[in-house]
Structures are given as C-alpha cells and as structure tokens.
CSV table of C-alpha atoms in Angstrom, one decimal:
chain,number,residue,atom,x,y,z
A,29,UNK,CA,15.4,18.4,-23.0
A,30,UNK,CA,14.3,19.7,-19.5
A,31,UNK,CA,13.4,22.8,-18.5
A,32,UNK,CA,12.9,23.2,-15.0
A,33,UNK,CA,11.7,26.3,-13.1
A,34,UNK,CA,10.2,25.9,-10.1
A,35,UNK,CA,9.8,26.8,-6.6
A,36,UNK,CA,8.5,25.4,-3.1
A,37,UNK,CA,8.8,26.0,0.2
A,38,UNK,CA,9.6,23.6,2.2
A,39,UNK,CA,9.8,24.3,6.3
A,40,UNK,CA,11.6,27.0,7.0
A,41,UNK,CA,13.7,26.3,3.5
A,42,UNK,CA,12.5,28.4,0.5
A,43,UNK,CA,13.5,26.1,-2.9
A,44,UNK,CA,13.6,28.3,-6.3
A,45,UNK,CA,15.7,27.1,-8.9
A,46,UNK,CA,15.6,27.2,-12.4
A,47,UNK,CA,17.7,25.4,-14.9
A,48,UNK,CA,17.7,23.9,-18.5
A,49,UNK,CA,19.7,20.6,-19.0
A,50,UNK,CA,21.3,19.6,-22.1
A,51,UNK,CA,19.8,15.9,-22.9
A,52,UNK,CA,22.5,13.8,-21.5
A,53,UNK,CA,23.7,13.8,-18.1
A,54,UNK,CA,22.4,16.4,-15.9
A,55,UNK,CA,24.0,16.9,-12.7
A,56,UNK,CA,22.8,18.1,-9.6
A,57,UNK,CA,25.5,19.0,-7.1
A,58,UNK,CA,25.3,20.2,-3.4
A,59,UNK,CA,25.5,19.4,-0.2
A,60,UNK,CA,22.8,17.5,1.6
A,61,UNK,CA,19.8,20.2,2.4
A,62,UNK,CA,20.3,22.1,-0.6
A,63,UNK,CA,16.7,20.5,-1.8
A,64,UNK,CA,18.3,18.3,-4.4
A,65,UNK,CA,15.5,15.6,-3.6
A,66,UNK,CA,12.6,17.7,-4.2
A,67,UNK,CA,14.0,19.1,-7.1
A,68,UNK,CA,13.9,15.2,-8.4
A,69,UNK,CA,10.6,14.8,-6.9
A,70,UNK,CA,9.0,17.6,-8.8
A,71,UNK,CA,10.4,16.7,-11.9
A,72,UNK,CA,8.8,12.9,-11.2
A,73,UNK,CA,5.4,14.6,-10.1
A,74,UNK,CA,5.8,13.0,-6.8
A,75,UNK,CA,5.9,16.9,-5.5
A,76,UNK,CA,3.6,19.9,-6.7
A,77,UNK,CA,5.8,23.2,-7.5
A,78,UNK,CA,4.0,26.0,-5.5
A,79,UNK,CA,4.6,28.0,-8.3
A,80,UNK,CA,6.5,27.6,-12.0
A,81,UNK,CA,7.2,25.8,-14.8
A,82,UNK,CA,8.3,22.1,-15.8
A,83,UNK,CA,8.7,20.9,-19.1
A,84,UNK,CA,10.2,17.8,-20.5
A,85,UNK,CA,10.2,17.9,-24.6
A,86,UNK,CA,7.9,20.1,-25.4
A,87,UNK,CA,5.7,17.9,-23.0
A,88,UNK,CA,4.2,20.9,-20.0
A,89,UNK,CA,4.5,18.6,-16.7
A,90,UNK,CA,3.7,21.7,-14.7
A,91,UNK,CA,2.6,24.9,-14.6
A,92,UNK,CA,1.1,26.3,-12.1
A,93,UNK,CA,-0.4,29.2,-14.0
A,94,UNK,CA,-2.1,27.2,-16.1
A,95,UNK,CA,-2.9,24.9,-13.4
A,96,UNK,CA,-1.1,21.8,-15.1
A,97,UNK,CA,-0.2,18.7,-12.8
A,98,UNK,CA,1.0,15.4,-14.8
A,99,UNK,CA,0.8,13.0,-12.4
A,100,UNK,CA,3.8,10.4,-11.9
A,101,UNK,CA,2.0,7.8,-13.5
A,102,UNK,CA,1.4,9.5,-16.8
A,103,UNK,CA,5.5,11.2,-17.0
A,104,UNK,CA,7.4,8.1,-18.4
A,105,UNK,CA,10.3,9.9,-16.2
A,106,UNK,CA,11.9,6.8,-14.6
A,107,UNK,CA,13.8,7.4,-11.1
A,108,UNK,CA,16.2,5.5,-9.3
A,109,UNK,CA,16.4,6.2,-5.3
A,110,UNK,CA,18.8,6.3,-2.7
A,111,UNK,CA,16.8,2.9,-0.8
A,112,UNK,CA,16.5,0.6,-3.8
A,113,UNK,CA,12.7,0.2,-3.3
A,114,UNK,CA,12.2,-2.8,-4.5
A,115,UNK,CA,9.2,-4.4,-4.2
A,116,UNK,CA,9.1,-7.4,-1.4
A,117,UNK,CA,6.5,-9.0,-1.9
A,118,UNK,CA,7.7,-9.4,-5.7
A,119,UNK,CA,10.9,-11.6,-6.9
A,120,UNK,CA,13.5,-9.9,-8.9
A,121,UNK,CA,12.0,-11.0,-12.8
A,122,UNK,CA,8.6,-9.6,-11.4
A,123,UNK,CA,10.1,-6.2,-9.9
A,124,UNK,CA,11.4,-6.1,-13.5
A,125,UNK,CA,8.7,-6.4,-15.1
A,126,UNK,CA,6.2,-4.2,-12.8
A,127,UNK,CA,6.9,-0.9,-15.1
A,128,UNK,CA,6.0,-2.8,-18.8
A,129,UNK,CA,2.9,-4.3,-16.8
A,130,UNK,CA,1.7,-1.2,-15.8
A,131,UNK,CA,2.6,1.0,-18.8
A,132,UNK,CA,0.8,-1.6,-20.9
A,133,UNK,CA,4.3,-2.0,-22.7
A,134,UNK,CA,4.4,-5.8,-25.3
A,135,UNK,CA,6.8,-7.8,-23.7
A,136,UNK,CA,10.1,-7.7,-25.7
A,137,UNK,CA,12.6,-10.2,-25.5
A,138,UNK,CA,15.5,-8.4,-26.9
A,139,UNK,CA,14.8,-5.2,-24.6
A,140,UNK,CA,15.2,-7.6,-21.0
A,141,UNK,CA,18.3,-9.4,-22.6
A,142,UNK,CA,20.0,-5.8,-23.8
A,143,UNK,CA,19.4,-4.4,-19.8
A,144,UNK,CA,20.1,-7.5,-18.1
A,145,UNK,CA,23.3,-7.9,-20.4
A,146,UNK,CA,24.3,-4.1,-19.6
A,147,UNK,CA,23.8,-4.7,-15.6
A,148,UNK,CA,24.8,-8.2,-15.3
A,149,UNK,CA,21.4,-8.9,-13.7
A,150,UNK,CA,20.2,-12.3,-15.8
A,151,UNK,CA,21.7,-14.4,-12.7
A,152,UNK,CA,19.6,-13.0,-10.4
A,153,UNK,CA,16.3,-12.9,-12.2
A,154,UNK,CA,14.9,-15.8,-9.7
A,155,UNK,CA,16.3,-14.2,-6.3
A,156,UNK,CA,13.9,-12.9,-3.5
A,157,UNK,CA,14.8,-8.9,-3.0
A,158,UNK,CA,16.0,-10.2,0.4
A,159,UNK,CA,18.6,-12.0,-0.8
A,160,UNK,CA,20.3,-9.2,-2.7
A,161,UNK,CA,23.2,-7.3,-1.9
A,162,UNK,CA,23.4,-3.4,-1.9
A,163,UNK,CA,24.9,-3.1,-5.0
A,164,UNK,CA,22.7,-6.2,-6.7
A,165,UNK,CA,19.4,-4.1,-5.6
A,166,UNK,CA,20.7,-1.3,-6.8
A,167,UNK,CA,21.0,-2.7,-10.3
A,168,UNK,CA,17.8,-4.1,-10.1
A,169,UNK,CA,16.5,-0.5,-9.3
A,170,UNK,CA,18.1,0.7,-12.2
A,171,UNK,CA,17.0,-1.9,-14.9
A,172,UNK,CA,13.5,-1.9,-13.5
A,173,UNK,CA,13.2,1.5,-14.2
A,174,UNK,CA,15.1,0.7,-17.8
A,175,UNK,CA,12.6,-1.2,-18.7
A,176,UNK,CA,9.6,0.7,-17.9
A,177,UNK,CA,11.2,2.8,-21.5
A,178,UNK,CA,11.5,5.8,-19.8
A,179,UNK,CA,11.8,9.2,-21.8
A,180,UNK,CA,14.2,10.7,-18.6
A,181,UNK,CA,15.6,8.9,-16.0
A,182,UNK,CA,16.2,10.5,-12.5
A,183,UNK,CA,19.1,9.2,-10.4
A,184,UNK,CA,19.2,10.6,-6.9
A,185,UNK,CA,22.2,9.6,-5.3
A,186,UNK,CA,22.3,5.8,-6.3
A,187,UNK,CA,25.6,5.3,-4.9
A,188,UNK,CA,25.3,7.5,-1.6
A,189,UNK,CA,23.9,4.6,1.1
A,190,UNK,CA,26.8,2.3,-0.5
A,191,UNK,CA,30.4,1.3,0.7
A,192,UNK,CA,33.3,1.9,-1.5
A,193,UNK,CA,33.6,-1.0,-2.6
A,194,UNK,CA,29.9,-1.3,-4.1
A,195,UNK,CA,30.2,2.1,-5.2
A,196,UNK,CA,33.4,1.4,-7.3
A,197,UNK,CA,31.2,-1.8,-8.6
A,198,UNK,CA,28.1,0.1,-9.6
A,199,UNK,CA,30.0,3.6,-11.3
A,200,UNK,CA,30.8,1.5,-14.3
A,201,UNK,CA,27.2,0.3,-15.0
A,202,UNK,CA,26.3,3.9,-14.7
A,203,UNK,CA,28.6,5.1,-17.2
A,204,UNK,CA,27.9,2.4,-19.6
A,205,UNK,CA,24.3,3.2,-18.9
A,206,UNK,CA,24.9,6.5,-20.3
A,207,UNK,CA,27.1,5.7,-23.2
A,208,UNK,CA,25.0,2.4,-24.3
A,209,UNK,CA,21.5,4.3,-23.9
A,210,UNK,CA,20.2,7.0,-25.6
A,211,UNK,CA,18.2,7.8,-22.2
A,212,UNK,CA,18.6,11.6,-20.7
A,213,UNK,CA,19.4,11.5,-17.0
A,214,UNK,CA,19.2,14.0,-14.1
A,215,UNK,CA,21.9,12.2,-11.8
A,216,UNK,CA,22.0,14.1,-7.8
A,217,UNK,CA,24.8,13.7,-5.9
A,218,UNK,CA,27.3,15.4,-3.4
A,219,UNK,CA,30.4,13.7,-4.8
A,220,UNK,CA,32.3,15.4,-6.9
A,221,UNK,CA,34.7,12.6,-8.5
A,222,UNK,CA,30.9,10.6,-8.8
A,223,UNK,CA,29.6,13.5,-11.0
A,224,UNK,CA,32.7,14.2,-12.9
A,225,UNK,CA,32.9,10.6,-14.0
A,226,UNK,CA,29.1,10.6,-15.2
A,227,UNK,CA,27.7,14.1,-15.9
A,228,UNK,CA,27.8,15.9,-19.1
A,229,UNK,CA,26.6,18.9,-17.4
A,230,UNK,CA,26.6,20.3,-13.6
A,231,UNK,CA,23.6,22.6,-12.2
A,232,UNK,CA,25.4,24.2,-8.6
A,233,UNK,CA,23.1,24.4,-5.9
A,234,UNK,CA,23.3,26.1,-2.6
A,235,UNK,CA,20.9,27.1,-0.3
A,236,UNK,CA,17.6,26.3,-2.4
A,237,UNK,CA,19.3,28.2,-5.9
A,238,UNK,CA,21.1,27.2,-8.9
A,239,UNK,CA,24.1,29.4,-8.5
A,240,UNK,CA,25.5,27.8,-11.6
A,241,UNK,CA,25.1,25.8,-14.6
A,242,UNK,CA,27.6,24.7,-16.8
A,243,UNK,CA,30.6,22.1,-17.7
A,244,UNK,CA,32.4,20.3,-15.5
A,245,UNK,CA,35.1,22.8,-15.0
A,246,UNK,CA,32.4,23.8,-11.9
A,247,UNK,CA,32.8,21.1,-9.6
A,248,UNK,CA,35.5,21.6,-6.7
A,249,UNK,CA,38.5,20.1,-7.0
B,15,UNK,CA,-20.3,-35.1,28.0
B,16,UNK,CA,-18.7,-34.8,24.2
B,17,UNK,CA,-21.8,-35.6,22.7
B,18,UNK,CA,-22.9,-32.9,21.1
B,19,UNK,CA,-26.8,-32.9,20.6
B,20,UNK,CA,-28.2,-31.8,16.7
B,21,UNK,CA,-29.7,-28.6,18.2
B,22,UNK,CA,-26.5,-28.0,19.9
B,23,UNK,CA,-25.1,-28.5,16.0
B,24,UNK,CA,-27.8,-25.9,14.8
B,25,UNK,CA,-26.3,-23.4,16.9
B,26,UNK,CA,-22.8,-24.3,16.2
B,27,UNK,CA,-23.6,-24.2,12.6
B,28,UNK,CA,-25.6,-21.4,12.6
B,29,UNK,CA,-22.5,-19.2,14.6
B,30,UNK,CA,-19.9,-20.3,11.9
B,31,UNK,CA,-22.4,-19.3,9.2
B,32,UNK,CA,-23.4,-15.6,10.9
B,33,UNK,CA,-19.8,-15.3,11.5
B,34,UNK,CA,-18.3,-16.4,8.3
B,35,UNK,CA,-21.1,-14.2,6.2
B,36,UNK,CA,-20.7,-11.2,8.3
B,37,UNK,CA,-16.8,-11.5,8.4
B,38,UNK,CA,-17.4,-11.9,4.2
B,39,UNK,CA,-19.5,-8.8,3.9
B,40,UNK,CA,-17.7,-6.6,6.0
B,41,UNK,CA,-14.4,-7.0,4.7
B,42,UNK,CA,-14.2,-5.2,1.5
B,43,UNK,CA,-16.0,-2.2,3.5
B,44,UNK,CA,-13.7,-2.5,6.3
B,45,UNK,CA,-10.4,-2.7,3.9
B,46,UNK,CA,-12.0,0.5,2.1
B,47,UNK,CA,-12.3,2.4,5.0
B,48,UNK,CA,-9.2,1.4,6.5
B,49,UNK,CA,-7.0,2.7,3.6
B,50,UNK,CA,-9.2,5.9,3.9
B,51,UNK,CA,-8.2,6.4,7.4
B,52,UNK,CA,-4.5,5.5,6.7
B,53,UNK,CA,-3.9,7.4,3.8
B,54,UNK,CA,-6.2,10.3,3.4
B,55,UNK,CA,-6.9,13.6,5.5
B,56,UNK,CA,-10.3,14.7,4.9
B,57,UNK,CA,-13.0,16.6,6.7
B,58,UNK,CA,-14.7,14.7,9.0
B,59,UNK,CA,-11.9,12.0,9.1
B,60,UNK,CA,-11.9,11.7,13.4
B,61,UNK,CA,-16.0,11.4,13.3
B,62,UNK,CA,-15.5,8.3,11.2
B,63,UNK,CA,-12.9,6.8,13.4
B,64,UNK,CA,-15.1,7.4,15.8
B,65,UNK,CA,-18.1,6.0,14.3
B,66,UNK,CA,-15.9,3.1,13.4
B,67,UNK,CA,-15.1,2.1,17.3
B,68,UNK,CA,-18.4,3.2,18.3
B,69,UNK,CA,-19.7,-0.3,18.5
B,70,UNK,CA,-16.8,-1.4,20.7
B,71,UNK,CA,-17.4,1.1,23.7
B,72,UNK,CA,-21.2,1.3,23.4
B,73,UNK,CA,-23.2,-1.2,25.3
B,74,UNK,CA,-23.8,-4.1,23.1
B,75,UNK,CA,-27.7,-3.6,24.0
B,76,UNK,CA,-27.5,-0.2,22.5
B,77,UNK,CA,-26.0,-0.8,19.4
B,78,UNK,CA,-28.4,-3.5,19.2
B,79,UNK,CA,-31.4,-1.4,19.9
B,80,UNK,CA,-29.9,1.1,17.7
B,81,UNK,CA,-30.0,-1.6,15.0
B,82,UNK,CA,-33.7,-2.8,15.6
B,83,UNK,CA,-34.7,1.2,15.3
B,84,UNK,CA,-32.7,1.6,11.9
B,85,UNK,CA,-32.9,-2.1,10.6
B,86,UNK,CA,-35.8,-3.0,11.6
B,87,UNK,CA,-39.0,-4.0,9.8
B,88,UNK,CA,-40.5,-0.3,10.9
B,89,UNK,CA,-37.0,1.5,10.7
B,90,UNK,CA,-35.7,3.6,8.0
B,91,UNK,CA,-33.6,1.6,6.3
B,92,UNK,CA,-34.9,-1.5,7.5
B,93,UNK,CA,-38.4,-0.7,5.9
B,94,UNK,CA,-36.8,0.4,2.5
B,95,UNK,CA,-34.9,-2.7,2.0
B,96,UNK,CA,-38.0,-5.3,2.7
B,97,UNK,CA,-39.9,-3.3,0.2
B,98,UNK,CA,-37.7,-2.7,-2.6
B,99,UNK,CA,-35.0,-5.5,-2.6
B,100,UNK,CA,-37.0,-8.2,-0.5
B,101,UNK,CA,-33.9,-7.9,2.3
B,102,UNK,CA,-35.1,-8.6,6.1
B,103,UNK,CA,-33.4,-8.5,8.7
B,104,UNK,CA,-35.5,-8.6,11.7
B,105,UNK,CA,-35.8,-11.8,13.6
B,106,UNK,CA,-33.5,-12.9,11.0
B,107,UNK,CA,-30.2,-14.5,10.7
B,108,UNK,CA,-29.0,-12.1,8.3
B,109,UNK,CA,-29.7,-10.0,10.7
B,110,UNK,CA,-27.8,-11.7,13.2
B,111,UNK,CA,-25.0,-11.3,10.6
B,112,UNK,CA,-25.8,-8.2,10.5
B,113,UNK,CA,-25.2,-7.2,14.2
B,114,UNK,CA,-22.3,-9.4,14.4
B,115,UNK,CA,-20.9,-7.7,11.4
B,116,UNK,CA,-21.3,-3.7,13.1
B,117,UNK,CA,-20.2,-5.3,16.3
B,118,UNK,CA,-16.8,-7.1,15.0
B,119,UNK,CA,-16.0,-3.9,12.5
B,120,UNK,CA,-13.4,-2.2,14.9
B,121,UNK,CA,-11.7,-5.3,15.4
B,122,UNK,CA,-11.4,-6.3,11.9
B,123,UNK,CA,-10.8,-2.7,10.8
B,124,UNK,CA,-7.6,-1.8,13.1
B,125,UNK,CA,-5.4,-4.6,11.8
B,126,UNK,CA,-6.3,-3.7,8.0
B,127,UNK,CA,-5.3,0.1,8.8
B,128,UNK,CA,-2.1,-1.1,10.8
B,129,UNK,CA,-0.9,-3.1,8.0
B,130,UNK,CA,-1.7,-0.3,5.5
B,131,UNK,CA,-0.2,2.2,7.5
B,132,UNK,CA,3.3,-0.2,7.6
B,133,UNK,CA,3.4,-0.2,3.8
B,134,UNK,CA,6.4,2.0,2.6
B,135,UNK,CA,4.9,5.1,1.1
B,136,UNK,CA,8.1,5.4,-1.1
B,137,UNK,CA,7.3,1.8,-2.6
B,138,UNK,CA,4.0,3.2,-3.3
B,139,UNK,CA,5.8,6.3,-4.8
B,140,UNK,CA,8.2,4.1,-7.0
B,141,UNK,CA,5.6,2.1,-8.1
B,142,UNK,CA,3.6,5.5,-9.3
B,143,UNK,CA,7.0,6.6,-11.5
B,144,UNK,CA,7.0,3.1,-13.0
B,145,UNK,CA,3.8,4.3,-14.3
B,146,UNK,CA,0.9,2.5,-11.7
B,147,UNK,CA,-2.6,4.5,-11.7
B,148,UNK,CA,-3.2,4.9,-7.7
B,149,UNK,CA,-5.9,2.5,-8.1
B,150,UNK,CA,-3.2,-0.1,-9.6
B,151,UNK,CA,-0.7,0.9,-6.9
B,152,UNK,CA,-3.3,-0.3,-4.6
B,153,UNK,CA,-4.0,-3.4,-6.2
B,154,UNK,CA,-0.2,-4.5,-6.7
B,155,UNK,CA,1.1,-3.0,-3.9
B,156,UNK,CA,-0.2,-2.2,-0.6
B,157,UNK,CA,-2.8,-4.3,-0.7
B,158,UNK,CA,-0.8,-7.2,-1.6
B,159,UNK,CA,1.8,-6.3,1.6
B,160,UNK,CA,-0.9,-5.5,3.8
B,161,UNK,CA,-2.6,-8.7,2.8
B,162,UNK,CA,-1.4,-10.5,6.1
B,163,UNK,CA,-2.9,-7.9,8.4
B,164,UNK,CA,-6.3,-8.2,6.5
B,165,UNK,CA,-6.3,-12.0,7.0
B,166,UNK,CA,-5.8,-11.4,10.7
B,167,UNK,CA,-8.4,-8.3,10.8
B,168,UNK,CA,-10.7,-11.1,9.0
B,169,UNK,CA,-9.7,-13.7,12.2
B,170,UNK,CA,-10.6,-11.3,14.7
B,171,UNK,CA,-13.7,-10.3,13.7
B,172,UNK,CA,-14.9,-13.6,12.7
B,173,UNK,CA,-13.8,-15.0,16.4
B,174,UNK,CA,-15.9,-11.6,17.9
B,175,UNK,CA,-18.1,-12.4,15.5
B,176,UNK,CA,-19.0,-15.9,16.8
B,177,UNK,CA,-18.7,-14.4,20.6
B,178,UNK,CA,-21.4,-11.4,19.6
B,179,UNK,CA,-24.4,-11.5,22.0
B,180,UNK,CA,-25.7,-8.6,23.6
B,181,UNK,CA,-26.7,-6.9,19.9
B,182,UNK,CA,-27.7,-10.2,18.4
B,183,UNK,CA,-30.4,-11.0,21.0
B,184,UNK,CA,-31.8,-7.2,21.1
B,185,UNK,CA,-32.3,-7.0,17.7
B,186,UNK,CA,-32.9,-10.4,16.3
B,187,UNK,CA,-33.7,-12.3,19.5
B,188,UNK,CA,-33.1,-16.0,20.3
B,189,UNK,CA,-35.1,-17.8,18.1
B,190,UNK,CA,-33.7,-21.4,17.8
B,191,UNK,CA,-32.4,-22.5,14.2
B,192,UNK,CA,-32.7,-19.0,13.2
B,193,UNK,CA,-31.2,-16.7,15.2
B,194,UNK,CA,-29.8,-18.6,18.5
B,195,UNK,CA,-26.2,-18.7,18.1
B,196,UNK,CA,-23.9,-20.6,20.4
B,197,UNK,CA,-23.9,-17.6,22.9
B,198,UNK,CA,-27.4,-16.9,22.9
B,199,UNK,CA,-28.2,-20.8,23.1
B,200,UNK,CA,-25.7,-21.0,26.4
B,201,UNK,CA,-27.7,-18.1,27.6
B,202,UNK,CA,-31.2,-20.2,27.5
B,203,UNK,CA,-29.4,-23.6,29.0
B,204,UNK,CA,-27.9,-21.7,32.0
B,205,UNK,CA,-31.4,-20.6,32.5
B,206,UNK,CA,-33.0,-23.9,32.1
B,207,UNK,CA,-32.8,-26.8,35.1
B,208,UNK,CA,-30.1,-29.4,34.2
B,209,UNK,CA,-28.6,-27.5,31.0
B,210,UNK,CA,-25.1,-27.3,32.7
B,211,UNK,CA,-23.6,-30.2,31.1
B,212,UNK,CA,-25.0,-28.9,27.3
B,213,UNK,CA,-23.7,-25.3,28.6
B,214,UNK,CA,-20.5,-26.5,29.3
B,215,UNK,CA,-20.1,-28.4,26.1
B,216,UNK,CA,-21.2,-25.1,23.8
B,217,UNK,CA,-18.8,-23.5,26.2
B,218,UNK,CA,-15.6,-26.0,25.6
B,219,UNK,CA,-16.6,-25.1,21.7
B,220,UNK,CA,-16.6,-21.4,22.1
B,221,UNK,CA,-13.0,-21.6,23.4
B,222,UNK,CA,-11.8,-24.2,21.2
B,223,UNK,CA,-12.7,-21.4,18.4
B,224,UNK,CA,-11.6,-18.8,20.1
B,225,UNK,CA,-7.9,-19.9,20.4
B,226,UNK,CA,-8.0,-21.2,17.1
B,227,UNK,CA,-9.1,-17.7,16.1
B,228,UNK,CA,-5.8,-16.2,18.0
B,229,UNK,CA,-3.3,-18.7,17.4
B,230,UNK,CA,-4.0,-18.5,13.4
B,231,UNK,CA,-4.2,-14.4,14.2
B,232,UNK,CA,-0.7,-14.6,15.5
B,233,UNK,CA,0.8,-17.2,13.1
B,234,UNK,CA,-0.6,-14.7,10.3
B,235,UNK,CA,0.9,-11.7,12.4
B,236,UNK,CA,4.3,-13.2,11.9
B,237,UNK,CA,4.7,-14.1,8.1
B,238,UNK,CA,3.5,-10.1,7.3
B,239,UNK,CA,6.7,-9.4,9.1
B,240,UNK,CA,8.3,-12.0,7.1
B,241,UNK,CA,7.1,-10.6,3.9
B,242,UNK,CA,7.7,-6.9,4.6
B,243,UNK,CA,11.4,-8.0,4.7
B,244,UNK,CA,11.4,-9.7,1.3
B,245,UNK,CA,12.3,-13.2,2.4
C-alpha cells in the first residue's frame, strides 16, 4: 500500500497531490505537464517534496515535518523510464544483474529464468545495449528493475517513445507482469487505452492536483 | 646524429620518471576534483576552479617560486614534511615531479571533468533506484563511462609534465641526473658551444613523445564516443 501526499513547487508550477494506491496497478493519468514524472521521482526518492508524507507498507519514505527522507538506493523501488536508461558500458546480462549486485542479493537462477521467460529476453543476454531495438530495450529495463526485487515498480510512460507496433509488442508483457508477479505498480500514462488495459485504479491529474481517484470508469472514452 | 649519449639517456629517463610519477599521483586527486566540479555545487567552487587553472595562466617562474616558498627546505609545508615524514622536495627529482604535477594539473583535470559532465545523470539515477549507494554509482557507472576521458587527461597531463621547464628549474634547479629533465638539458646544451647537435637530438625526442601523446589522446577520445553509445 502506497500513501502519497506531497507538495512541490516546480518553477511556476505548483504540484500538490494526494492519493492512496490499492496495492495493484495504480494509473496516474493526465496530459503532459501535469506533474506525473515529478510524482514518480518523489516516490522513487530522486526528488524530495517541499512538504508532505510518502509511506509504503507502513515504512515512512518521506516526512517533511519529521525531516525523514529515505534515499533512493535504500527504498527498493524499481523504476522503468520512458528512455530505458540501460547502462551502455555493460552488456545485457550485466545490466540485468546490476540490481542484485547492488542490493547484495544471492544469485537466484530460478528468479532469472522466470523473469527472462516472462519477458522473452533470454536470447538477448550476450548483446551490447547498442544492438537492441526500442522494444527490446524496454523489456531489458523491465527485467533489470524486476531482478532487483523491488517492493514497488514505477513505470513512467514506458511505451511513450515507441511506435504503435512496438507498443503492441510490449503491452502484453506488461499485462503478464501485472498478472504473474505480485509486485504492485504505479503506471504513468497519457494514453487512455493503455491505461484501460493495465490499471486497476486510476488517479486523474490536472494542473498539479489529483482531481479524482477511482476505477477505470474515470478514464475518458 | 641519432646516437644518443648516456647523459642524454639519463635526462630522457629522468623526464619519463618525473612525468610518470607526477601523472600517477595527480590522477586520483584530479578525478576527485573533477567530480566535485562537475557534480556538486558548493560555496567557493569558483575559487577552487580558478586555483586549479592558475598554473595555466601564471608565469611558470612564479609557480616555481611559490613552490620553493612553500615546499622548499624552509617552506611551511616543506619543512614539516622533511621533519616528520622525511620527504624532501628541494633540489630532488621528487620536487621536479611536484612542479610538473602542479603545472600539468589543469590539463589533467579538464578532460576528466568534461567526460564526467558528459555522463548522463539519468543513468546515475537509474543506478540509485536499483540500490546503488552514491559511491557505488560513482565506481560502477560514472567512472567507467568517464574512463576514456580520464585516460585522455592522463596522457595530456603526462605530455605537459614531460615538457615542463620554468617552474621545475625555478624550484629544483638544473642538476644533471637529479633534476635535469629533457627541457633543462636542452636549455643547458643551447648555452654550450658545440651543443647544437645534442640539443637537436633531444628536440626530436621531445617532438616524438609529444606527438605520440596527442595521437593517443585523440584515439582515446574516439573510443569514448563509441562506448557512450553502447557499441
């Protein structure tokens, strides 16, 4: 369960959002410039709210009145960004293994196999990141985040930079991810169709506020 | 013409040793400083930046004299080092290495700083969300991606150190076998009657070393671009 309640001034733009997730896939829906990415960055610990409180499963991650701020690397919150952000000096296998190494987790062949099967990425292991298509890059980024064993997965418009064909290629993997892993997710998108296929709950954002929180019926048709 | 005499070899070997030690010792310091200048904002950053670049614009003889004042036998730091650690710079090859290190420092730091600045911060953020503490982000992401720049900085610094003259001769004088580097040897030879051929030989050696360093640094820069694209 994620409870988010934070305000941050971003230039001329004032973000002040509060919502609680249902613990499955929370969709943050809104046009660009509504502060979606800042919300993701605050949950991940990459940005600090000016004031507010962010709590995940009873762990306080941020509390500005108590001056609490858990740094990103101690949050165990995975991120998949619009640009996959694979490490170019490492090959695919090393990218996938990075989170396990940094968290000091034991090597788990079953876990690797499970994630590789889920995302169909086993044949890509030996490649350099420059030899991957956009869709492949996003699947590796997903696998890399999952293999770090996150408590929560943040997906910030993971399909936005892909063309329609690639989107159609990745979307089924995201659905499988939702149905086959137990990792709760926060999914950011400005695409209502995408949201309908993935989210279990929707937070409608407008002008830096959460104007409605509820079911998929909130989405525009 | 190309028969290099033992004395000349001594000067060449000394130059290489002085430049190598100067570069190897200055590099970790240069990386730390380059990272600070590239990635952190702090009070006095402008001043530090100016201090790093100072040897580039100051007359070398001034830098050498300042080194003599601080690291000489009776200098504030020099006296302390000699007394407590037994490290003496004055009129020693180590002093030449210090002078070369200081003079080449701006050239060493600059490529490193640029290559650290060129590392995509979003990759560093991605690493931290995968559980990497800031120092591990530096070791596993920033430094490997900036590495070709580090090597380029080392090559440039080394080439500058090989050619250093003014600060070195001011600080540690021109003692054959101890502080007489290639440049100082050329200077002495030019002032000696019949020294022209010997001077010319050392000039050729200097040109070869400098050219090799520049070619190498260019090659490293090209590799850096490839690497940043994941090929």
